[in-house]
Coordinates of C-alpha atoms in Angstrom, one line a residue:
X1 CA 0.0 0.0 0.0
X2 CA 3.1 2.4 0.7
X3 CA 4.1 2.4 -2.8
X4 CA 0.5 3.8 -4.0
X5 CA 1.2 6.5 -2.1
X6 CA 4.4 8.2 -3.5
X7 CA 4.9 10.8 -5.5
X8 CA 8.5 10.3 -5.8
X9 CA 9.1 6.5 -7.7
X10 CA 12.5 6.4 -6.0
X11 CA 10.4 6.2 -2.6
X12 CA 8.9 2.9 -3.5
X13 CA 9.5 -0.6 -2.4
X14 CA 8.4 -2.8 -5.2
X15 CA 10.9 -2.8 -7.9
X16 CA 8.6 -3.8 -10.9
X17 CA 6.4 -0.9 -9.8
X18 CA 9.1 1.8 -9.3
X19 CA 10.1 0.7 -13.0
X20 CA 7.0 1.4 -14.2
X21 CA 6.0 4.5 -12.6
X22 CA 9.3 6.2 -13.0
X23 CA 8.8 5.5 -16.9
X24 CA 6.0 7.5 -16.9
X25 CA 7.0 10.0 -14.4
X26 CA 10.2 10.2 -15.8
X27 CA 10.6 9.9 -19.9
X28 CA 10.0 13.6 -21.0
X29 CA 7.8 11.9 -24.2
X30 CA 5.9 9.8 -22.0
X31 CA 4.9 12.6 -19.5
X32 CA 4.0 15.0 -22.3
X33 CA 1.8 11.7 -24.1
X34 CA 0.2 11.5 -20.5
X35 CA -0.1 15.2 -19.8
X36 CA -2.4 15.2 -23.5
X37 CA -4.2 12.7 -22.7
X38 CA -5.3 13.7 -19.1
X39 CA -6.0 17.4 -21.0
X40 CA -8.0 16.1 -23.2
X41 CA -10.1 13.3 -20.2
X42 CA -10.7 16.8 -18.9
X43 CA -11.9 18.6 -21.9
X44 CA -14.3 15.6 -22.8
X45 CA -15.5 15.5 -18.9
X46 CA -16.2 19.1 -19.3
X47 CA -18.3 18.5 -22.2
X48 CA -20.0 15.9 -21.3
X49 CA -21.0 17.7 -17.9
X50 CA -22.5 20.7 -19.3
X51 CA -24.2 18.4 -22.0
X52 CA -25.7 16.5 -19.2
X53 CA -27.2 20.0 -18.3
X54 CA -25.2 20.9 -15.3
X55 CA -25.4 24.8 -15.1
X56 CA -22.3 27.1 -14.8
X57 CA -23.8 28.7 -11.7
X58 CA -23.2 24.8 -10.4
X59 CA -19.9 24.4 -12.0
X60 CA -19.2 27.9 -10.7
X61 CA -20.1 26.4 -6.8
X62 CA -18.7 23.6 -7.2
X63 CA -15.2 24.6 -8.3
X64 CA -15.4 28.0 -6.3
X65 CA -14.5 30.1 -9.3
X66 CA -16.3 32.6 -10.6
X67 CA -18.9 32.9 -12.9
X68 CA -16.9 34.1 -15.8
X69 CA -13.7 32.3 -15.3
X70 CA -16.3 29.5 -15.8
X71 CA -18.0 30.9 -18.4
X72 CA -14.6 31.3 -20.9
X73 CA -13.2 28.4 -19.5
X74 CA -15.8 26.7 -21.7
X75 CA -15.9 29.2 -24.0
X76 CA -11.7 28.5 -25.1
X77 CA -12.6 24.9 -25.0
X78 CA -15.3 25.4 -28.1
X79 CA -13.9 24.4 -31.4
X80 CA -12.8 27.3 -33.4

């Protein structure tokens, strides 16, 4: 259980694990590949939230931003 809880892969104990995560923590093409695809989980769990109706006055609550930061959030997410 240790090892799921580092941040740091040099920290953990299993070695087939630290391999693994320091791979992806560690190869700048890897973390770039990850950092796009966790970008674009959000963009799509953006959409699909305010598809499923969820207001920006909620999103707004929820995130405690305001109501235009929410607002062109969305908006620069829009396909040009």
């Amino acid at each position: 259980m240790h090892d799921f809880h580092c941040t740091n892969p040099d920290d953990m104990f299993y070695d087939e694990l630290r391999e693994a995560v320091s791979y992806f923590k560690k190869e700048p093409e890897v973390v770039n590949a990850m950092c796009e695809i966790m970008r674009e989980f959000e963009r799509e769990s953006r959409n699909k939230e305010r598809e499923e109706g969820m207001s920006y006055e909620k999103i707004a609550r929820i995130t405690n931003q305001s109501l235009s930061k929410v607002k062109s959030v969305f908006k620069a997410q829009q396909p040009a």
